[in-house]
XYZ file of C-alpha atoms in Angstrom:
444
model
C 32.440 18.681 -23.487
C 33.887 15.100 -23.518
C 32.763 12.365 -25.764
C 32.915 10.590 -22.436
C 30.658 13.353 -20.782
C 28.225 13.214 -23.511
C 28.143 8.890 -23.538
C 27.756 9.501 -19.330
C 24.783 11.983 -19.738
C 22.809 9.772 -22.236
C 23.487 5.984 -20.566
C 21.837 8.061 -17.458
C 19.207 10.114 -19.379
C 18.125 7.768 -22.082
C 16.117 5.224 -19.902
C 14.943 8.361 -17.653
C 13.825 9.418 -21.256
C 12.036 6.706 -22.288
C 10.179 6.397 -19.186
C 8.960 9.980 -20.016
C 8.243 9.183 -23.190
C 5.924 6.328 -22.323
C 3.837 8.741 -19.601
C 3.574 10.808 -23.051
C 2.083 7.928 -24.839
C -0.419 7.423 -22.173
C -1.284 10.776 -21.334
C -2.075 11.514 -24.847
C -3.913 7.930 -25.283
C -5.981 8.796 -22.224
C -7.062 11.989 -23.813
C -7.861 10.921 -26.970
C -10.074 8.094 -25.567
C -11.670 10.178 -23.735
C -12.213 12.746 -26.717
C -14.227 10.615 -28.430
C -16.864 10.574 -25.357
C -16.980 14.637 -26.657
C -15.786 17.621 -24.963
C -17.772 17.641 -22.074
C -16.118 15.116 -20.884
C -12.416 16.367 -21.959
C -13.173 19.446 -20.314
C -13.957 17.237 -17.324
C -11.265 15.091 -17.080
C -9.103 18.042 -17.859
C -10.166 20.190 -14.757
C -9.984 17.203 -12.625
C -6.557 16.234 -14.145
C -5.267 19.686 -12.377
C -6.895 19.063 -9.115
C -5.527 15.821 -8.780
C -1.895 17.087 -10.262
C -2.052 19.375 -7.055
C -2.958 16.927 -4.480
C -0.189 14.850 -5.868
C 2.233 17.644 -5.624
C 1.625 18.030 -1.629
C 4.487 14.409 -2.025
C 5.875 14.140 -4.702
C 8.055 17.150 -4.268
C 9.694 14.095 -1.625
C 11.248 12.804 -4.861
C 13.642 15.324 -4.926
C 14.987 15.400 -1.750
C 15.149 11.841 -2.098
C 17.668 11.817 -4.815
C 19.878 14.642 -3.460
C 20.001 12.901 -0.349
C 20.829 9.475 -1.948
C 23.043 11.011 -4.882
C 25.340 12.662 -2.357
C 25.510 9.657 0.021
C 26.722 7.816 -3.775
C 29.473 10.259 -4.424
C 30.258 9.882 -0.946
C 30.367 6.200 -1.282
C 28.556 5.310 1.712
C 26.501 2.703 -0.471
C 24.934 0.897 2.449
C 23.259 4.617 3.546
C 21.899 5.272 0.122
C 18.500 3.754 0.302
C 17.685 5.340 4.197
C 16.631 8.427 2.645
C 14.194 6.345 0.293
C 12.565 4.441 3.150
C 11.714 7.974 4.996
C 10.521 9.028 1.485
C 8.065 5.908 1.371
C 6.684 6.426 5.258
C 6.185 10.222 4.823
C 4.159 9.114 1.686
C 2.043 6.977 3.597
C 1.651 9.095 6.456
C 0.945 12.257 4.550
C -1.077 10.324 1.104
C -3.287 8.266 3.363
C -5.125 10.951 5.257
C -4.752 13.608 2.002
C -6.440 10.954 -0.038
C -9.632 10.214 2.286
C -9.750 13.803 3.155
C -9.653 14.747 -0.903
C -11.908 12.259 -1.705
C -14.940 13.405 0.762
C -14.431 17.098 -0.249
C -14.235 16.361 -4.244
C -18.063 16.737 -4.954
C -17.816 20.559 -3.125
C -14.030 21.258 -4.775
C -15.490 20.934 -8.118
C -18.694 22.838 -7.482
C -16.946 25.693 -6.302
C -14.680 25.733 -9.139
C -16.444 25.011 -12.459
C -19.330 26.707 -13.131
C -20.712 24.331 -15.679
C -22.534 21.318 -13.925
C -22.462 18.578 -16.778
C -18.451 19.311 -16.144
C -18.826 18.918 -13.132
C -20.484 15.392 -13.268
C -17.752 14.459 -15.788
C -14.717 15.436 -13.729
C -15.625 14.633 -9.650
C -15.921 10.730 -10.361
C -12.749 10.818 -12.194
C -11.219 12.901 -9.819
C -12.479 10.767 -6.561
C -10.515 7.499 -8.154
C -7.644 9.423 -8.981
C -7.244 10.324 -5.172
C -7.305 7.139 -3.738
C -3.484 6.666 -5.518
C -2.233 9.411 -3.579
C -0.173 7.175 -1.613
C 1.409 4.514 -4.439
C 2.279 8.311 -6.243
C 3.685 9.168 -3.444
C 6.041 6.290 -3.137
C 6.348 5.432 -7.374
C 7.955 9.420 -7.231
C 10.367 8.439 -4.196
C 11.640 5.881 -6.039
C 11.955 7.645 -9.465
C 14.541 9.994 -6.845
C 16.256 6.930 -5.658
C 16.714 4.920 -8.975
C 18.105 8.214 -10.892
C 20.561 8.594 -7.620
C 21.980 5.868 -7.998
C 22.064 5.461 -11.484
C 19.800 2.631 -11.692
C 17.409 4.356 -14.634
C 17.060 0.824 -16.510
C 14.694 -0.353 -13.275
C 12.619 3.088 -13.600
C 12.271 2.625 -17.188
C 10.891 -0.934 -17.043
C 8.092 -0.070 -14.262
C 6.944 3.097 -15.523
C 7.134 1.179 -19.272
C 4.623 -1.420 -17.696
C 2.801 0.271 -15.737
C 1.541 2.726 -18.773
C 0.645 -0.760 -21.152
C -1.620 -1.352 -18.263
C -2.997 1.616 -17.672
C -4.099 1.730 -21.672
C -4.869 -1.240 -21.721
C -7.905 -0.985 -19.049
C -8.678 2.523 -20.428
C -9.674 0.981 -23.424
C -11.456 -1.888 -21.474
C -13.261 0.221 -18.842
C -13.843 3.367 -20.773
C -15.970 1.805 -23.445
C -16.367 -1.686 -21.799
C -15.045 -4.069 -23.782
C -14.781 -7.749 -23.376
C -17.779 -7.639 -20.471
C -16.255 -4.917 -18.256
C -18.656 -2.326 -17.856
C -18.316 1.129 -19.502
C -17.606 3.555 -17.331
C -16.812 6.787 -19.460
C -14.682 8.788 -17.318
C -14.809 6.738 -14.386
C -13.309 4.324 -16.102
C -10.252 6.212 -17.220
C -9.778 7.118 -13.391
C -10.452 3.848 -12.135
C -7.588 2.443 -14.967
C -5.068 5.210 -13.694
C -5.284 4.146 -9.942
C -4.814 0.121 -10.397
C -2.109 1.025 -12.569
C -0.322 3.432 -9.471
C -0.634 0.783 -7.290
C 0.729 -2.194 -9.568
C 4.045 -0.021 -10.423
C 4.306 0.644 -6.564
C 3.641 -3.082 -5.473
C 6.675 -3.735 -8.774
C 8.897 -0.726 -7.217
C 8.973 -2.557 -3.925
C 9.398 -6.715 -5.253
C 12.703 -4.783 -7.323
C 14.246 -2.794 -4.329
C 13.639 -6.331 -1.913
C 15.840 -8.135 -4.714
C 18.468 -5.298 -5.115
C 18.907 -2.926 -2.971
C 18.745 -4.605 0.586
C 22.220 -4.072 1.062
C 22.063 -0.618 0.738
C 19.289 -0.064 3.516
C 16.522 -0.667 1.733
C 13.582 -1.522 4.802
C 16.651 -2.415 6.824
C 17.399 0.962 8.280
C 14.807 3.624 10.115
C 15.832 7.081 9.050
C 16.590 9.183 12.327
C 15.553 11.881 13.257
C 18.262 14.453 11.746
C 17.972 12.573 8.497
C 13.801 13.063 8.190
C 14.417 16.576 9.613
C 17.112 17.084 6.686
C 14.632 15.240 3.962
C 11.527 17.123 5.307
C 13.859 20.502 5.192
C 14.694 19.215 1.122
C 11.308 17.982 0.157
C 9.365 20.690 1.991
C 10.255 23.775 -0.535
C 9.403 21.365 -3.533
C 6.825 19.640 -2.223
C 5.313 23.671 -1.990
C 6.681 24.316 -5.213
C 4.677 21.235 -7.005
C 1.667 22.294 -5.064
C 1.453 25.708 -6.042
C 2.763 25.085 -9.512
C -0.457 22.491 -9.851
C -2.855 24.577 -8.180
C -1.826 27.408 -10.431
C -2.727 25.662 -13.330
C -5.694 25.403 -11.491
C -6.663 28.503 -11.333
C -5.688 29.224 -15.120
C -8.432 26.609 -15.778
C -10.622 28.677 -13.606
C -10.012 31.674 -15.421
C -10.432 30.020 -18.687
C -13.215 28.286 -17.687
C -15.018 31.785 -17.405
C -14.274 32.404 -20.728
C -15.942 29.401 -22.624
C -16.054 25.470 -22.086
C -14.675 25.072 -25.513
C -11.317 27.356 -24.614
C -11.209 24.939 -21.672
C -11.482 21.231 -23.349
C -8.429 23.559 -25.817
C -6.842 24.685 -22.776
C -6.437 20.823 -21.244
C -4.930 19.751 -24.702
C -2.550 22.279 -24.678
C -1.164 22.131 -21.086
C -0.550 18.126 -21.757
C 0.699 18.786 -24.627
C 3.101 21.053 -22.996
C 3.340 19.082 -20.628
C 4.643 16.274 -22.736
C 6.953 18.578 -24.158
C 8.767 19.387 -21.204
C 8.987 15.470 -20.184
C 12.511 15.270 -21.698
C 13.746 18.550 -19.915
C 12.251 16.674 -16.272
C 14.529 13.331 -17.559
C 17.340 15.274 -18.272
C 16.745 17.118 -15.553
C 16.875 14.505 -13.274
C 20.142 12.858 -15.049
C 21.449 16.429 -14.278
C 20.411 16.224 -10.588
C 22.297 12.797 -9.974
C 25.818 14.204 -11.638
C 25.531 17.298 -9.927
C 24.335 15.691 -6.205
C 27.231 13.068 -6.962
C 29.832 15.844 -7.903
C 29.432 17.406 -4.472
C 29.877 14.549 -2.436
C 32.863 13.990 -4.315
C 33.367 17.328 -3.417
C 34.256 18.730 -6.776
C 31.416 21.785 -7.018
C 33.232 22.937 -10.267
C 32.223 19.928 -11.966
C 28.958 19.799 -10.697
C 28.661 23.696 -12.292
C 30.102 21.813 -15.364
C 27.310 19.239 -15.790
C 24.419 21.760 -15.371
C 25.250 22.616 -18.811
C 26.977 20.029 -20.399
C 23.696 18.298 -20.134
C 22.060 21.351 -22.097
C 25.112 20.942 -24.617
C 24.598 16.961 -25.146
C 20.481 17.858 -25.518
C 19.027 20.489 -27.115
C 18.085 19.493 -30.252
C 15.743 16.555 -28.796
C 13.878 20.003 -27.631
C 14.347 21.585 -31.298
C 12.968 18.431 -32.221
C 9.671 18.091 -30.381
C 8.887 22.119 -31.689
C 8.865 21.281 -35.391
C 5.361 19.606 -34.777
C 3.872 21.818 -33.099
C 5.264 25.077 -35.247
C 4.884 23.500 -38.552
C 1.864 20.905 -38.026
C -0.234 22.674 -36.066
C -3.973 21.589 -37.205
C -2.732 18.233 -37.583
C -1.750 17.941 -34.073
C -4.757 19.319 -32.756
C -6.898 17.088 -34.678
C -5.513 14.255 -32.749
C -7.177 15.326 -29.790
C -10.617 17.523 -31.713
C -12.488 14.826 -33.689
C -15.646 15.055 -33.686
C -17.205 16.547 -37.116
C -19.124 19.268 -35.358
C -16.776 21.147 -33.467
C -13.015 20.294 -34.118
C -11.884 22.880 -36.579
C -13.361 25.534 -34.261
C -11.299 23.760 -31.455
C -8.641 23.462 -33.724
C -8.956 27.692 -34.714
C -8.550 28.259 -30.511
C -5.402 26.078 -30.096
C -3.544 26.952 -33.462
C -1.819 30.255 -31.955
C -1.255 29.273 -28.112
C 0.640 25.659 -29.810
C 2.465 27.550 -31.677
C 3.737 29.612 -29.275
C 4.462 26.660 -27.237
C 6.380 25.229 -30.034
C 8.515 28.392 -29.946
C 9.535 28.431 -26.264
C 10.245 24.152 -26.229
C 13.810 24.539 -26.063
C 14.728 27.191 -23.522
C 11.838 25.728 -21.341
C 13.842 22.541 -21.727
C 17.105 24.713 -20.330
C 14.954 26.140 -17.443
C 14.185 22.753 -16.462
C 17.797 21.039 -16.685
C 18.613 24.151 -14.619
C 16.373 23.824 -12.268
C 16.723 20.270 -11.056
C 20.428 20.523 -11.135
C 19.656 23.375 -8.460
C 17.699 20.436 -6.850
C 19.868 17.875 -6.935
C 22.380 19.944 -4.902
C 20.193 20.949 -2.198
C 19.112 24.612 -3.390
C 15.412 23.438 -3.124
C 14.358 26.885 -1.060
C 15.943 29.375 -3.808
C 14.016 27.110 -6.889
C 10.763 27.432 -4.887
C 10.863 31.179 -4.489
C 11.780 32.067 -8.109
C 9.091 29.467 -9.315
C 6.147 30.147 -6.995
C 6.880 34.576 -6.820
C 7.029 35.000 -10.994
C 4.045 32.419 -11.194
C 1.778 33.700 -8.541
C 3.135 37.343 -8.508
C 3.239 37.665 -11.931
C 2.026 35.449 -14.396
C -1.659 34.365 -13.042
C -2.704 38.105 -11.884
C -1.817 39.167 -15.664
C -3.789 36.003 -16.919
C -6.652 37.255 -15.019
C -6.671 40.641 -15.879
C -6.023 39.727 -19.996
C -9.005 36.409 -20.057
C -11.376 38.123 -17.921
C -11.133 41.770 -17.091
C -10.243 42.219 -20.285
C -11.535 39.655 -22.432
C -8.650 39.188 -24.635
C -9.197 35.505 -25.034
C -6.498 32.366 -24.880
C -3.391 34.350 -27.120
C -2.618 36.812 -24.843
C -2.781 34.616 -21.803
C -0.215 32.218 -23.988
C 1.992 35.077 -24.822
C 2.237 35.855 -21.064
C 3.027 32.359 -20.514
C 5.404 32.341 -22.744
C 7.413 35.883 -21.356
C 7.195 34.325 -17.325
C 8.589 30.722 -18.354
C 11.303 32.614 -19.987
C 11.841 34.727 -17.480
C 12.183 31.784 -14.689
C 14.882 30.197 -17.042
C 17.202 33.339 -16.723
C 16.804 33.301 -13.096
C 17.606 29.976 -13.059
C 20.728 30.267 -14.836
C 21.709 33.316 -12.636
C 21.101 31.113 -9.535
C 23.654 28.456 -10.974
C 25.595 30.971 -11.922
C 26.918 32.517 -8.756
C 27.871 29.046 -7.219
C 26.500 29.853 -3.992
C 24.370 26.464 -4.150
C 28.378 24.923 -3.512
C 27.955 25.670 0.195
C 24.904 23.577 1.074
C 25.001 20.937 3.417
C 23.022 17.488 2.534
């Protein structure tokens, strides 16, 4: 690989990166705010943070097609076309958010009780939940935009929004949470109340920038016809299934461990964010991958777009090696973070110390799985990434987590180890897809 190569991956990456990074921040502000209201509550806001994560994935699989559409419109250097496919991703956000979101909203109470066994989580997580659904729509449109700004290699914009919109959101977590300064406290309300104004402020931002820059590229200007919201519904369709099911998986792993004990479950939140926040830089590089490879085709040059899927690996890898030293080496310190109260954080901390290290362990080819997989995306192979994702989730990893947390009653390491062995096992597949170059062939 180039030096030039490497320079082009991280000027594209880097602010993708740090607009991860900051989504980190907050996600692990937000929970340890709301640790300190005990685990009730984290257990709450946990199993609502899943519920909402799926009704958000019903759009923001739209991102994708989004960028795949606009990067190969960019290599094709029709630059007055590239924002059409981001006004059809903003109107099917409205038109499939708005109705979602009041429909969500109604049925939350019922959702939860049918879920989570335990009522006081329950009354901790449907509030939270009911505010988080009412920004179906701005997350809708805030993800079409993330598509369009990577496309067009535009990151800088993506990185200042996302940068503000998380200072924001802390900032009246800390005010509404525990009601400082004369706002009231609203516990986990709050928290869900902060997250929504904050959606809506980076959409209302997202909109003022694309007025000022990108009018000449279609932005508002141009109504997508019909062939091009058939081909972005045809894009954004397979990952807007794959998000869904992915979420509502995780889902129903909460369910599961939620029959096991409401103190595996507050352990079981911390861990999937933290996993979560350790996959963030694979989803930025990912997306840097899916704009060089999208690009590459409409240049029509599909052995350089083979080339980037794992020159970006090449240029990356040890941010990944990085981010495992933590959690292999620190363990009980990191959990502490998130367990503090005096009375039950070391046997939180006893729970999470195997499953984060496992975690720790799999960081990097996780992070190769998902550079993989969005370069898949960003050339149009959306219906091959769904099936491998949803079939070795669904057909294989959550009927073996049921059958080891409650038929058997082995407890949170096995179910880890298993989640370990199927995200490995999606990587290779995803390699072997990219592999055979038949992904060269597809149409966008």
């Amino acid at each position: 690989m180039s030096v030039q190569r490497f320079r082009e991956i991280w000027w594209l990456a880097l602010p993708i990166l740090g607009a991860m990074l900051s989504q980190v921040v907050l996600n692990m502000v937000d929970l340890a705010m709301v640790g300190h209201l005990g685990a009730t509550a984290l257990a709450g806001v946990g199993a609502a943070s899943f519920l909402h994560f799926t009704a958000f994935s019903a759009i923001t699989g739209l991102s994708s097609a989004v960028q795949a559409m606009a990067a190969r419109r960019h290599g094709e250097g029709r630059h007055d076309e590239t924002a059409v496919p981001l006004n059809g991703g903003i109107l099917l956000s409205v038109l499939i958010g708005l109705p979602l979101s009041l429909l969500l909203i109604e049925r939350a109470p019922a959702i939860f009780a049918a879920l989570y066994a335990d009522p006081a989580v329950g009354a901790e997580g449907t509030a939270y939940l009911q505010f988080r659904l009412a920004g179906i729509v701005a997350v809708g449109i805030n993800f079409s935009f993330r598509g369009y700004w990577s496309a067009v290699r535009r990151t800088q914009l993506y990185l200042a929004v996302l940068f503000g919109m998380c200072v924001l959101n802390i900032a009246l977590d800390w005010l509404l949470i525990f009601g400082k300064f004369g706002f009231p406290e609203m516990g986990t309300r709050g928290a869900g109340l902060a997250n929504v104004i904050s959606a809506y402020a980076g959409a209302a931002a997202y909109i003022g920038l694309a007025l000022a820059n990108i009018r000449n590229a279609g932005f508002l200007r141009r109504v997508p016809s019909a062939e091009q919201l058939k081909s972005l519904l045809k894009l954004g369709l397979p990952s807007c299934a794959q998000n869904l099911l992915f979420a509502g998986g995780f889902s129903v792993l909460l369910w599961i461990i939620g029959h096991i004990g409401t103190a595996e479950l507050a352990v079981t939140n911390v861990l999937i964010n933290v996993t979560l926040a350790a996959v963030l830089p694979g989803m930025a590089f990912g997306l840097a991958t899916a704009a060089l490879t999208g690009s590459a085709l409409g240049r029509h040059d599909p052995d350089d777009a083979y080339r980037w899927g794992w020159d970006v690996f090449r240029a990356t890898w040890w941010v990944f090696a990085l981010l495992a030293l933590p959690m292999v080496f620190a363990t009980d310190a990191v959990l502490h973070v998130f367990f503090n109260d005096p009375a039950t954080a070391d046997a939180l901390v006893a729970i999470g110390r195997f499953p984060l290290r496992l975690i720790g362990i799999g960081v990097t080819l996780d992070g190769l799985g998902f550079i993989l997989m969005h370069a898949l995306l960003g050339v149009g192979a959306s219906a091959s990434v769904a099936l491998v994702a949803v079939g070795l989730q669904w057909g294989l990893f959550l009927p073996a987590a049921y059958a080891a947390g409650i038929v058997l009653g082995t407890g949170l390491p096995a179910i880890w180890m298993l989640m370990t062995g199927y995200r490995a096992l999606q990587t290779a597949l995803f390699a072997s897809l990219w592999m055979r170059k038949r992904w060269s062939k597809i149409k966008v």
